[in-house]
Coordinates of C-alpha atoms in Angstrom, one line a residue:
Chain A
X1 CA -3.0 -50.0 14.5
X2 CA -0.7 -47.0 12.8
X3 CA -1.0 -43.8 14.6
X4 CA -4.1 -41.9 13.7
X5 CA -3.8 -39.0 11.2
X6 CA -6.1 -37.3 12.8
X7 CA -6.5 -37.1 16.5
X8 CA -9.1 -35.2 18.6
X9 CA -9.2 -35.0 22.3
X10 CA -10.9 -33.3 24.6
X11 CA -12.1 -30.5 22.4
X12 CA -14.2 -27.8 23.5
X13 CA -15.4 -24.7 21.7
X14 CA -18.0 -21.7 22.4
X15 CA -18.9 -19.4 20.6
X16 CA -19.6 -16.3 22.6
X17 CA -21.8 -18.1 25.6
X18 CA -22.7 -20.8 23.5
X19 CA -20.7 -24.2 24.4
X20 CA -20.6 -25.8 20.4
X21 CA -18.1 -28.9 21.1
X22 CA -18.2 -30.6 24.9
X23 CA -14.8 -32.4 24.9
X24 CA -14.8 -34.5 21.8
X25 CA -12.4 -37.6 21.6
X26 CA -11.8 -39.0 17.9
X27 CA -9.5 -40.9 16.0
X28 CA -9.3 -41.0 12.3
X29 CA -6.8 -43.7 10.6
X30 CA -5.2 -43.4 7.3
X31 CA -7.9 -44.9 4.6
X32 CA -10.4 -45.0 6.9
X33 CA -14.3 -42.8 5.3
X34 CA -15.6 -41.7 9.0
X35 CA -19.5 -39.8 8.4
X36 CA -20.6 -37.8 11.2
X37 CA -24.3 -37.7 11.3
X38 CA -26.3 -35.1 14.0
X39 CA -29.1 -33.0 13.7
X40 CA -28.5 -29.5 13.0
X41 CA -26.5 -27.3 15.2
X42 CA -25.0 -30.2 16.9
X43 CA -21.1 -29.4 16.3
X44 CA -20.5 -31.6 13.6
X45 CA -19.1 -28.4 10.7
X46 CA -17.5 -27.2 13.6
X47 CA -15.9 -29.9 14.2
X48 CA -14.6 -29.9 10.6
X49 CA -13.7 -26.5 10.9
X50 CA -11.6 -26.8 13.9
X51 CA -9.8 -30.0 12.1
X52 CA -8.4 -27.4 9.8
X53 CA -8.0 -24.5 12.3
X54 CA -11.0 -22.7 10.1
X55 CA -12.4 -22.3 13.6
X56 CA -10.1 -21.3 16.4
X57 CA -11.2 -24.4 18.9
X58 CA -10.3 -23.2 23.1
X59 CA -8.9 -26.4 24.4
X60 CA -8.5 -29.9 24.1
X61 CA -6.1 -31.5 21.7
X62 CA -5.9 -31.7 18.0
X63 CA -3.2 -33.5 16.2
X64 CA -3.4 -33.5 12.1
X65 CA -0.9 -35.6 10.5
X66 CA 1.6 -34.9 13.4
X67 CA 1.5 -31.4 13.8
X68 CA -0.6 -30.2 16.9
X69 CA -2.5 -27.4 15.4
X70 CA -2.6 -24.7 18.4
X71 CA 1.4 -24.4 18.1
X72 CA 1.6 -25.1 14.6
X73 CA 4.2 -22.0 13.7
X74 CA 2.5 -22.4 10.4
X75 CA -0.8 -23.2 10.0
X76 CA -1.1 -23.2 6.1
X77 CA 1.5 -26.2 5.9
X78 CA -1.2 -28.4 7.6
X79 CA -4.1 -26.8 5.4
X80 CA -2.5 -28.2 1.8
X81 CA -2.6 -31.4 3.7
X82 CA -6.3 -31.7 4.6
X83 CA -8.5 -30.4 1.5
X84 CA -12.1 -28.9 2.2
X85 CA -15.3 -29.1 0.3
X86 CA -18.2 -26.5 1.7
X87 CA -21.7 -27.3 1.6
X88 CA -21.9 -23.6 -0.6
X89 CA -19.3 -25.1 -3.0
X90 CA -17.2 -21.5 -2.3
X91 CA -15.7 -21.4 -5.9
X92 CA -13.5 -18.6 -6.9
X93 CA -16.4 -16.4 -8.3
X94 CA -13.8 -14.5 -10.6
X95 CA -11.9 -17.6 -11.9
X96 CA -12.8 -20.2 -14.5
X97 CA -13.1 -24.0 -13.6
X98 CA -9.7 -24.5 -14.6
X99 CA -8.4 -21.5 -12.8
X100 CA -9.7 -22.3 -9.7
X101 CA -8.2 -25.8 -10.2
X102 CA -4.3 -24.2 -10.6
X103 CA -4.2 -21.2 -8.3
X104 CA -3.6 -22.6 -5.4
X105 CA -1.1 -25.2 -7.0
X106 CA 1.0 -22.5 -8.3
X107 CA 0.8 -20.4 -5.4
X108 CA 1.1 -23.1 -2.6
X109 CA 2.6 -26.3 -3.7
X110 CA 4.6 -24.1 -6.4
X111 CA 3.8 -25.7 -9.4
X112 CA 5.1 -24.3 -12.7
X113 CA 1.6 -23.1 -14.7
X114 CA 1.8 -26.1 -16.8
X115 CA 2.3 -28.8 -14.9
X116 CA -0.4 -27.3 -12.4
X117 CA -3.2 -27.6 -15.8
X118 CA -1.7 -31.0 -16.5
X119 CA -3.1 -32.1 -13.0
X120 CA -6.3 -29.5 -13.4
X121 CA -7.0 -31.3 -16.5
X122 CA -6.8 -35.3 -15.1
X123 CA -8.5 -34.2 -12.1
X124 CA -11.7 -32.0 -14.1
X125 CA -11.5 -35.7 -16.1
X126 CA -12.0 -37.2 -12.9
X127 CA -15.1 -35.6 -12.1
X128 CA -16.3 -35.4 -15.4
X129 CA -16.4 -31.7 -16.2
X130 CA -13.7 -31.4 -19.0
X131 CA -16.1 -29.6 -21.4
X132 CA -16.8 -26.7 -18.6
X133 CA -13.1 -25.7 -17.9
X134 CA -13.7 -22.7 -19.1
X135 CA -17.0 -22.0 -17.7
X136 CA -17.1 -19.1 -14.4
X137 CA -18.9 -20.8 -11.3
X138 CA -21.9 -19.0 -12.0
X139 CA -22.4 -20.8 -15.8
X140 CA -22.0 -24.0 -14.1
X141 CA -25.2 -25.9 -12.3
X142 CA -24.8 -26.6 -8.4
X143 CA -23.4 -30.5 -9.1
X144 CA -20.8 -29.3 -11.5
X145 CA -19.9 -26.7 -9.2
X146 CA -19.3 -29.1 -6.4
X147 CA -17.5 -31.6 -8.5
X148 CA -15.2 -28.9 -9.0
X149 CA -14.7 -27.9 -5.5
X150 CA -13.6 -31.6 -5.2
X151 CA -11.5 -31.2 -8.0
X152 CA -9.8 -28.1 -6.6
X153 CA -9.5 -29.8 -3.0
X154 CA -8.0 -32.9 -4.9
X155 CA -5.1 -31.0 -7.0
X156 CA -3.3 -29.8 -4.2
X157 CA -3.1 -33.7 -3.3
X158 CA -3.9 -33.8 -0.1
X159 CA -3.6 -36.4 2.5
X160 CA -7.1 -36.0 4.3
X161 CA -10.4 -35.2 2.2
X162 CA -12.9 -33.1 4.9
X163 CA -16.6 -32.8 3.2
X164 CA -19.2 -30.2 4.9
X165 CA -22.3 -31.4 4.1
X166 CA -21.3 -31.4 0.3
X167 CA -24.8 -32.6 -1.2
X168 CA -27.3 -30.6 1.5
X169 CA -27.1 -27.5 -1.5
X170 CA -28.0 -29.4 -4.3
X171 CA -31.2 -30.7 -5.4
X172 CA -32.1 -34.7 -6.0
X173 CA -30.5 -34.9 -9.2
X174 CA -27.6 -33.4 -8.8
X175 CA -26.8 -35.5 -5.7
X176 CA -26.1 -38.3 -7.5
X177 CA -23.8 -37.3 -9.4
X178 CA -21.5 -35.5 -6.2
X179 CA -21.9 -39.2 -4.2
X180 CA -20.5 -40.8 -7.2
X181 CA -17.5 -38.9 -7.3
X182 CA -17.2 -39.6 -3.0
X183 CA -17.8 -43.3 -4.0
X184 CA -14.7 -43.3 -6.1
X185 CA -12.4 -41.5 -4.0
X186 CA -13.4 -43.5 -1.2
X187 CA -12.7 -46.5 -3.0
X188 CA -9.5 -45.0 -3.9
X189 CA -8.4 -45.6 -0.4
X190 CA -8.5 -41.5 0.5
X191 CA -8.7 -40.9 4.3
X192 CA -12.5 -38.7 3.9
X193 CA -14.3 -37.9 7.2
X194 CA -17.5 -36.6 6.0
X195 CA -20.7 -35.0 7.3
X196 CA -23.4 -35.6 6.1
X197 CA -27.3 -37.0 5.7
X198 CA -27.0 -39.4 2.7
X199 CA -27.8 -42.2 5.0
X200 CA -27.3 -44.2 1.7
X201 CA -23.3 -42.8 0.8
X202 CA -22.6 -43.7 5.0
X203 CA -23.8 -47.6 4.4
X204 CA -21.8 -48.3 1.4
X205 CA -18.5 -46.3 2.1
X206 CA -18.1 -45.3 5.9
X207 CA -16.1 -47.7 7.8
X208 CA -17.4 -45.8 10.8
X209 CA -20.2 -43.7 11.7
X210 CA -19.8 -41.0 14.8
X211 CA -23.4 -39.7 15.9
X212 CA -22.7 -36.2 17.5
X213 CA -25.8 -34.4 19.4
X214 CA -25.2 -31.3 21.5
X215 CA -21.2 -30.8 20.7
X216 CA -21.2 -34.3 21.7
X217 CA -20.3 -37.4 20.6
X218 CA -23.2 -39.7 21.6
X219 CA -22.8 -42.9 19.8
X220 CA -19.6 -44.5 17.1
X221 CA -19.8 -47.5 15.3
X222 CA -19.7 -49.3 12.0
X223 CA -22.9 -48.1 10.1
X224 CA -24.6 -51.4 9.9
X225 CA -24.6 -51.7 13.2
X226 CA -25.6 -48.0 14.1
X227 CA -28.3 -47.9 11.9
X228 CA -30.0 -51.0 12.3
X229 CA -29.3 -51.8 16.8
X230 CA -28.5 -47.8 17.8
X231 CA -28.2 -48.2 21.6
X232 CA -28.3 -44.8 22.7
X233 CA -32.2 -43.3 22.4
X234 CA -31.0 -40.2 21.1
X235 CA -29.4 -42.1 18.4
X236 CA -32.5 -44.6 18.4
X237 CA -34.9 -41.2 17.5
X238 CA -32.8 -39.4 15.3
X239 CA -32.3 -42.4 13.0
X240 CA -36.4 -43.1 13.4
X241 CA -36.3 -39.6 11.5
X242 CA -34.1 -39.9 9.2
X243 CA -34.8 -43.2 8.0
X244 CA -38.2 -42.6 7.6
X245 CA -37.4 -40.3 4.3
Chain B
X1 CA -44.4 15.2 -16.1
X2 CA -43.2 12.2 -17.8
X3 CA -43.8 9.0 -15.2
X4 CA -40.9 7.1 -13.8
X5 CA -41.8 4.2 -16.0
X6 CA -40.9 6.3 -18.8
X7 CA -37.6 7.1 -17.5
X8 CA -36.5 3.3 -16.4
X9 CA -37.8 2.2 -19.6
X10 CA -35.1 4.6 -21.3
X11 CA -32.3 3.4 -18.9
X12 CA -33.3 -0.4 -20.3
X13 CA -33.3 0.9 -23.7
X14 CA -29.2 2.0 -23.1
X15 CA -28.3 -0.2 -20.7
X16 CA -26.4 -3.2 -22.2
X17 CA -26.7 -6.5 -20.2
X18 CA -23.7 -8.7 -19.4
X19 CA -23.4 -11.2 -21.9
X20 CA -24.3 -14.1 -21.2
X21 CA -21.7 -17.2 -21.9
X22 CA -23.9 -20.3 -22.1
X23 CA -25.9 -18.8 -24.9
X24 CA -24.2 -18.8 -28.1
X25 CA -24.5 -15.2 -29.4
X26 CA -27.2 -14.4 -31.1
X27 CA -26.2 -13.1 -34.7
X28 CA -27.5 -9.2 -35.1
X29 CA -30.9 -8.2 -36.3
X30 CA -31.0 -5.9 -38.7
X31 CA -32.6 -3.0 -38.4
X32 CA -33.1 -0.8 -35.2
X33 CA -35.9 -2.6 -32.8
X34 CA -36.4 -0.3 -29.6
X35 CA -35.8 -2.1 -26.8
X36 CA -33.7 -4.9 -28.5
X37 CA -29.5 -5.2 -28.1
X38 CA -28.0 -2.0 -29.4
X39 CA -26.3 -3.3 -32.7
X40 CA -22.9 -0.5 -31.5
X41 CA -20.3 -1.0 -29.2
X42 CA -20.8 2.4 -28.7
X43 CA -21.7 4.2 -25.4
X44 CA -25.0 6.1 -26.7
X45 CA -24.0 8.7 -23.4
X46 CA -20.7 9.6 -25.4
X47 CA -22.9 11.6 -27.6
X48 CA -23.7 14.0 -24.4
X49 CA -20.0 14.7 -24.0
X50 CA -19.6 15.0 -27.5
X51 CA -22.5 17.7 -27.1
X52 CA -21.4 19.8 -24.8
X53 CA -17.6 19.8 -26.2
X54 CA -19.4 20.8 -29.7
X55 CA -21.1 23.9 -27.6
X56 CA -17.6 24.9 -26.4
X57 CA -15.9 24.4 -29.6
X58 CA -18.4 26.4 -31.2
X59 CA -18.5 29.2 -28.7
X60 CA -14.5 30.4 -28.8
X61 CA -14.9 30.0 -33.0
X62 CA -18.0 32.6 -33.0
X63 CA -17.4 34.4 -29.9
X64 CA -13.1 33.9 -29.7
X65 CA -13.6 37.4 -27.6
X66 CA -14.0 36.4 -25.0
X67 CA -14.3 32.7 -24.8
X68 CA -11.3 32.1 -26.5
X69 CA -9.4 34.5 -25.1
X70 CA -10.5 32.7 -21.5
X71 CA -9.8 29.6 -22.8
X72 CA -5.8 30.6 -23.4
X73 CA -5.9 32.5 -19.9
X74 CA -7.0 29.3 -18.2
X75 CA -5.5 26.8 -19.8
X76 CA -2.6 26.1 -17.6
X77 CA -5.3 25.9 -14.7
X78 CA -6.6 23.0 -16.4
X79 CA -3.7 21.3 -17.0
X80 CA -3.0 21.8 -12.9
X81 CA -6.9 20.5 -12.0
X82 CA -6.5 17.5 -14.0
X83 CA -3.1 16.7 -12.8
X84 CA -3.8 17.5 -9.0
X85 CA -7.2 15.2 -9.4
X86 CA -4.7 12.0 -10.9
X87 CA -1.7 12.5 -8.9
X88 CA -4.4 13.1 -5.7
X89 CA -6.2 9.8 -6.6
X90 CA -3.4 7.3 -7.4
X91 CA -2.2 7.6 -3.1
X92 CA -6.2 8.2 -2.3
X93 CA -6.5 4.4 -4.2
X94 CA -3.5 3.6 -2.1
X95 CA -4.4 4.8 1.5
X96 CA -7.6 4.0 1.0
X97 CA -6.9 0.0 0.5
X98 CA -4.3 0.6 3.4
X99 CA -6.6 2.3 5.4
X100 CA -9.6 -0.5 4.4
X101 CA -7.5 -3.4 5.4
X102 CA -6.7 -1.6 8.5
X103 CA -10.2 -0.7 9.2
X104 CA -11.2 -5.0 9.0
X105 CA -8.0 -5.7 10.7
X106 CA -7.7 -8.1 13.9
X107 CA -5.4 -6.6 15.3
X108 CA -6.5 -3.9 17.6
X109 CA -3.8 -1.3 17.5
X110 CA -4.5 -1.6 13.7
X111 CA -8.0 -1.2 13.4
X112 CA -7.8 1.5 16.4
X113 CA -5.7 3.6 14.2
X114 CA -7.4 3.2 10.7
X115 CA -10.5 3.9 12.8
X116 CA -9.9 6.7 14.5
X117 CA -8.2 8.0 11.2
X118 CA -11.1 7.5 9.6
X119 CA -13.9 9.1 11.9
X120 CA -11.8 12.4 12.6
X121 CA -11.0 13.2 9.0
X122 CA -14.4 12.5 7.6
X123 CA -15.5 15.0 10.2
X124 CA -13.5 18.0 8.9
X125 CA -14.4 20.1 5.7
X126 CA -12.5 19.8 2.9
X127 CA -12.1 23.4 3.1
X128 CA -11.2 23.5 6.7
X129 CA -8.3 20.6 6.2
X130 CA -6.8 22.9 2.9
X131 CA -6.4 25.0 5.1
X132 CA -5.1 23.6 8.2
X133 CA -2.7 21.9 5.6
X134 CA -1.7 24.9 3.7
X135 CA -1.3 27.7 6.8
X136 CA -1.3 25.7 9.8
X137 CA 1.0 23.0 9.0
X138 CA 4.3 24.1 7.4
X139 CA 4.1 26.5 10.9
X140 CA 3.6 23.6 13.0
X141 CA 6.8 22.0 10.8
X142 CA 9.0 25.0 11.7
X143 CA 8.4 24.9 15.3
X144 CA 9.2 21.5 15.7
X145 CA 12.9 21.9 13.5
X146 CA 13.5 24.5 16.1
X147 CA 12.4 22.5 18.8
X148 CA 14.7 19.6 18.0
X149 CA 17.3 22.4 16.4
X150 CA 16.9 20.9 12.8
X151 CA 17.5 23.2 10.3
X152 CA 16.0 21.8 7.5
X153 CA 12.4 21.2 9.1
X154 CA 13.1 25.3 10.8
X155 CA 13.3 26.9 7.5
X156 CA 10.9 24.9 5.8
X157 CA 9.4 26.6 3.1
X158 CA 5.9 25.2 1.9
X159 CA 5.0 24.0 -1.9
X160 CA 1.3 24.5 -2.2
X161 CA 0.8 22.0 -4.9
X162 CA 2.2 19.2 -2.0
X163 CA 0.2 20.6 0.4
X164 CA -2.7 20.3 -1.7
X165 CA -2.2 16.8 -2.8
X166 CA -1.5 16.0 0.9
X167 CA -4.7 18.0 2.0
X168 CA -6.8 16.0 -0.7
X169 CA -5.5 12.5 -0.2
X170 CA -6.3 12.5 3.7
X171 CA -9.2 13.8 3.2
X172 CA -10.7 11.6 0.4
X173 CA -8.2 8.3 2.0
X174 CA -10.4 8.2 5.2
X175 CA -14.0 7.9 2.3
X176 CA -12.0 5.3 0.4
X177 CA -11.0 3.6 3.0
X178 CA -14.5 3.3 4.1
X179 CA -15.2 2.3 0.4
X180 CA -12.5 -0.3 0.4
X181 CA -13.6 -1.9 3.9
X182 CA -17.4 -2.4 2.2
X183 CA -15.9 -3.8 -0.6
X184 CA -14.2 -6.5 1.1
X185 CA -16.7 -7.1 3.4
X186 CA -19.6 -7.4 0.6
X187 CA -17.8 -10.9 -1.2
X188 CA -19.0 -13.8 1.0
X189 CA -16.8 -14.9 3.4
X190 CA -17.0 -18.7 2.3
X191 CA -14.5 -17.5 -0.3
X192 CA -11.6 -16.5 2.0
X193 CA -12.3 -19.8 4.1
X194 CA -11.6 -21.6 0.5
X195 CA -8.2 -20.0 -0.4
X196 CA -7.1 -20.5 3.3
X197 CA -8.2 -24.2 3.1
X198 CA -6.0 -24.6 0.1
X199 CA -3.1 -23.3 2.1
X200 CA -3.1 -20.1 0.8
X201 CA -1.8 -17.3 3.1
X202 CA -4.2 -14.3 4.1
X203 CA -2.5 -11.6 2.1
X204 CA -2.4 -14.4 -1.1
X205 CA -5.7 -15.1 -0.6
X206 CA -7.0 -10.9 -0.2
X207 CA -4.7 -10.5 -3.2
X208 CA -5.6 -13.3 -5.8
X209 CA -9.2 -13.7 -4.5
X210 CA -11.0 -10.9 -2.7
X211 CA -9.7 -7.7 -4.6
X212 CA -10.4 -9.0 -7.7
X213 CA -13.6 -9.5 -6.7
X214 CA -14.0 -6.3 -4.3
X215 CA -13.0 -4.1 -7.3
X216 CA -16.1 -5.4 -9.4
X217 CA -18.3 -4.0 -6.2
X218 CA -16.4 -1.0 -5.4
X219 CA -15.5 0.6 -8.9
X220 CA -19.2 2.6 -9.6
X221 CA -18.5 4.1 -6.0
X222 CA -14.6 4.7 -6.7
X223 CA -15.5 5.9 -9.9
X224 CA -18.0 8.6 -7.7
X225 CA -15.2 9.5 -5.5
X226 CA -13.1 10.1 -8.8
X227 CA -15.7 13.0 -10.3
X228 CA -16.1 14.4 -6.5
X229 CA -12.4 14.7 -6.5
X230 CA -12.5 16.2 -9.4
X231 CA -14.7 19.0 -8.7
X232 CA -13.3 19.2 -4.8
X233 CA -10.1 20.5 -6.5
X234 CA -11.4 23.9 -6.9
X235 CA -11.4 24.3 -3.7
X236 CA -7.0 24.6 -3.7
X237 CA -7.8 27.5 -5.9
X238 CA -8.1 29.4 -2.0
X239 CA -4.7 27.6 -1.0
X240 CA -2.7 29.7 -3.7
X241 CA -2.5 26.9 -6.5
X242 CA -3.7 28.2 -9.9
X243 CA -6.4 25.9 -10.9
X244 CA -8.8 26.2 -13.3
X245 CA -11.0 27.9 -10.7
X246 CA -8.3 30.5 -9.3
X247 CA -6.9 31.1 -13.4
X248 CA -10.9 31.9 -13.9
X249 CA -11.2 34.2 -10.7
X250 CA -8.0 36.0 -12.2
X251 CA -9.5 36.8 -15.5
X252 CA -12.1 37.9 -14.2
X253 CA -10.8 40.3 -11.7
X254 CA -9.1 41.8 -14.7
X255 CA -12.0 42.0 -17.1
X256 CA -15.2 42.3 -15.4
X257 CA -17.3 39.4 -17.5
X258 CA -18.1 37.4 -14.7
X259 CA -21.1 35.4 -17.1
X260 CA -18.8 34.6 -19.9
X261 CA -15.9 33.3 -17.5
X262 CA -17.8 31.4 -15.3
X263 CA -20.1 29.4 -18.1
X264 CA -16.8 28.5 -20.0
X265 CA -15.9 27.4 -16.3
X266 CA -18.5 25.6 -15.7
X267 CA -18.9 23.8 -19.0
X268 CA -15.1 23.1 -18.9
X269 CA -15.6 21.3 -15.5
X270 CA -18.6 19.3 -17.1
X271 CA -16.3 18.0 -19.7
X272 CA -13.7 16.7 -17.7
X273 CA -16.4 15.2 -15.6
X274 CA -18.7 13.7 -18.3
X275 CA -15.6 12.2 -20.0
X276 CA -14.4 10.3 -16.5
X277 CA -18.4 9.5 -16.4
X278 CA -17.9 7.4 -19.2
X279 CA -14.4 5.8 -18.6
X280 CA -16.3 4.4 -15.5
X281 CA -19.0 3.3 -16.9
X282 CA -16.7 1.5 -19.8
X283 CA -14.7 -0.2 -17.1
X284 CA -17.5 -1.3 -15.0
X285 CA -18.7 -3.3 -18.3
X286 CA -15.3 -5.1 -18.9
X287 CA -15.4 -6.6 -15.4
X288 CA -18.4 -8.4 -15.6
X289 CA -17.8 -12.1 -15.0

């Protein structure tokens, strides 16, 4: 197998006295749609955080696309590789749709203004939002909002897709229409490493699901497997849980 | 007595909501409805000002002796107060985003400084650093050009317009720095985490992001440091710089109508106030999103 795009080892983090990740080992190949599932307060956003050096992580190893982020001399070239969708969507309150779509384009991958709404455009299209491009955040319901956030992620083309619990904000309906737009990137062959409860998104896209408990990493495997013959009892009564809904 | 009902009721009745986008706009009713949309772009509070500049008007054309007479006298003063309160609040807007960004700072030596900055000065009268600023320091600027045998900084000679507009933009930098800080800290910190996961740098992302928002919070309170400014600029008129106050204390001490001068005073003040009342409240309207 290639070398992994993402490569985690021995991680740990506190915050203050508390001890959030416990050496965490983790690959993630090119292509591959990895879902971390955990209750709450169990590391998983902090893992995604510290993937993109959101959080400062105190040791261990983490190697994004080839640059090992604690000497990276510059760690904004590694951010325009990995994009970031928040569970709180985080759109540019003072910016239209489309704005918030070419900002960053023109600021960071130095797009000329036109080109930069030429992607904005194909990419609001994508998610299905044309008609709102010039709507502010707040004129937009929570699953348009998010389906920009994607959008906004996706324009600065990046190589990994991280989703924080991108659904956990929104209410039934508007699920839907978020995990549809995951389905299609994944099928797109975008490297996504996702957390997340949509036990349903994990069985049709993940080619692996990581079960974290206690900034731990209790159980991995395909999600077939993991979900129906868990062998760890944590995983066994966390999935009794959720699968119950 | 009338209740406090009464009075909100009267702020809803002026008050202008920000319009909301989704909605197409409704087309205007005819016909004046209390409590509906007023049908005028118009501020209704521009008719105060308009008020009390009709009172002044009308007081130097029927009594020219003496409020018109007053009014040439202290003219030039007014002229000074309004320029001292600009030039003054154009570096207080500047130290006070330095001195913000300094007070949220990580780096310690940074936020040490902008801290201690900000504690000391806030802790000194206005009056007390005029002052300092106008006696105190062009002496402490002399003995140090002899100490170092520089001839320039020995013979300094003060201007007490600069030391005023010094004097005023510490002092009022260390409030709007404090202004600037809450500002920044009041937009959610999700949005910083965004521009910096697009790759943006911190200073792109404080600049294209968070000021733009952090002026829609801190404009009514920058707008309140404006009118305090302008009114803490009498107090240069005891620093020798001939404001509108000190050109008022001089006619006075010449004629002996202590009513007439001060009301013009006053009501000349209120103006210059009243008006920047309004130019705050007609930006705070344009930067609704």
């Amino acid at each position: 197998m290639s070398e992994p795009i993402i490569h985690v080892e021995n991680v740990h983090k506190y915050f203050g006295r508390v001890h959030a990740l416990r050496g965490i080992n983790m690959d993630v190949h090119v292509g591959e749609v990895v879902v971390v599932l955990g209750p709450s307060g169990s590391g998983k956003s902090t893992l995604l955080r510290c993937i993109n050096h959101l959080e400062v992580y105190n040791s261990g190893i983490i190697v994004v696309d080839g640059i090992l982020l604690k000497t990276a001399k510059n760690i904004n070239i590694v951010r325009r590789e990995v994009g970031m969708v928040f569970q709180s969507f985080n759109l540019f309150a003072h910016l239209t749709a489309l704005e918030n779509l070419t900002l960053a384009q023109v600021k960071v991958r130095k797009r000329s203004k036109k080109e930069a709404k030429k992607v904005a455009f194909e990419l609001l299209a994508k998610v299905g939002i044309t008609d709102k491009a010039d709507c502010y955040p707040a004129q937009l319901s929570g699953g348009q909002q998010q389906r920009v956030a994607i959008a906004r992620a996706l324009a600065m083309n990046p190589k990994i897709m991280l989703f924080d619990e991108p659904t956990s904000a929104l209410d039934p309906e508007m699920i839907k229409e978020v995990l549809d737009v995951m389905l299609a990137l994944a099928k797109e062959g975008m490297t996504m490493l996702v957390v997340s409860h949509e036990m349903g998104f994990a069985r049709a896209t993940a080619s692996r699901c990581i079960f974290m408990d206690e900034g731990q990493i209790v159980e991995e495997g395909p999600p077939d497997k993991l979900f129906s013959s868990p062998t760890q009892e944590r995983t066994k009564l966390f999935l009794s849980k959720v699968l119950q809904l | 007595m009338p209740s406090r009902d009464f009075f909100r009721n009267l702020g809803k009745t002026f008050s202008r909501k920000p319009p909301d986008l989704t909605e197409p706009i409704p087309t205007p009713k005819l016909g004046f409805i209390p409590g509906a949309e007023p049908t005028s772009r118009l501020d209704p509070w521009w008719w105060l000002v308009v008020g009390v500049i009709l009172l002044v008007i009308l007081l130097m054309v029927f009594q020219p002796d003496p409020y018109w007479n007053i009014f040439l006298f202290v003219r030039d003063g007014l002229v000074i107060t309004v320029e001292l309160t600009v030039i003054s609040f154009v570096f207080i807007l500047l130290l006070g985003l330095i001195g913000g960004l300094g007070r949220i700072a990580k780096n310690p030596v940074i936020h040490i400084i902008a801290t201690l900055y900000v504690e000391i000065i806030r802790g000194i009268p206005l009056l007390v650093q005029l002052i300092w600023w106008y006696f105190a320091a062009p002496a402490v600027i002399q003995s140090f050009g002899e100490w170092v045998h520089w001839e320039a900084l020995a013979t300094y000679r003060s201007n007490p317009i600069v030391l005023a507009v010094v004097g005023l933009v510490v002092c009022y930098g260390a409030y709007m720095a404090e202004i600037c800080r809450a500002g920044i800290e009041s937009i959610h910190k999700g949005q910083m985490e965004a521009a910096r996961s697009l790759g943006m740098s911190y200073m792109q992302s404080m600049v294209s992001i968070i000021l733009p928002q952090a002026i829609r919070v801190v404009l009514p309170p920058v707008g309140n440091e404006f009118i305090m400014l302008l009114k803490d600029t009498s107090l240069v008129s005891v620093v020798a710089v001939a404001d509108l106050t000190r050109r008022g204390r001089e006619f006075m001490a010449a004629h002996f109508n202590p009513i007439e001068v001060w009301t013009l005073i006053a009501l000349l003040y209120l103006i210059l106030t009243l008006v920047s009342a309004r130019v705050i409240a007609w930006l705070e309207r344009r930067r609704k999103y």
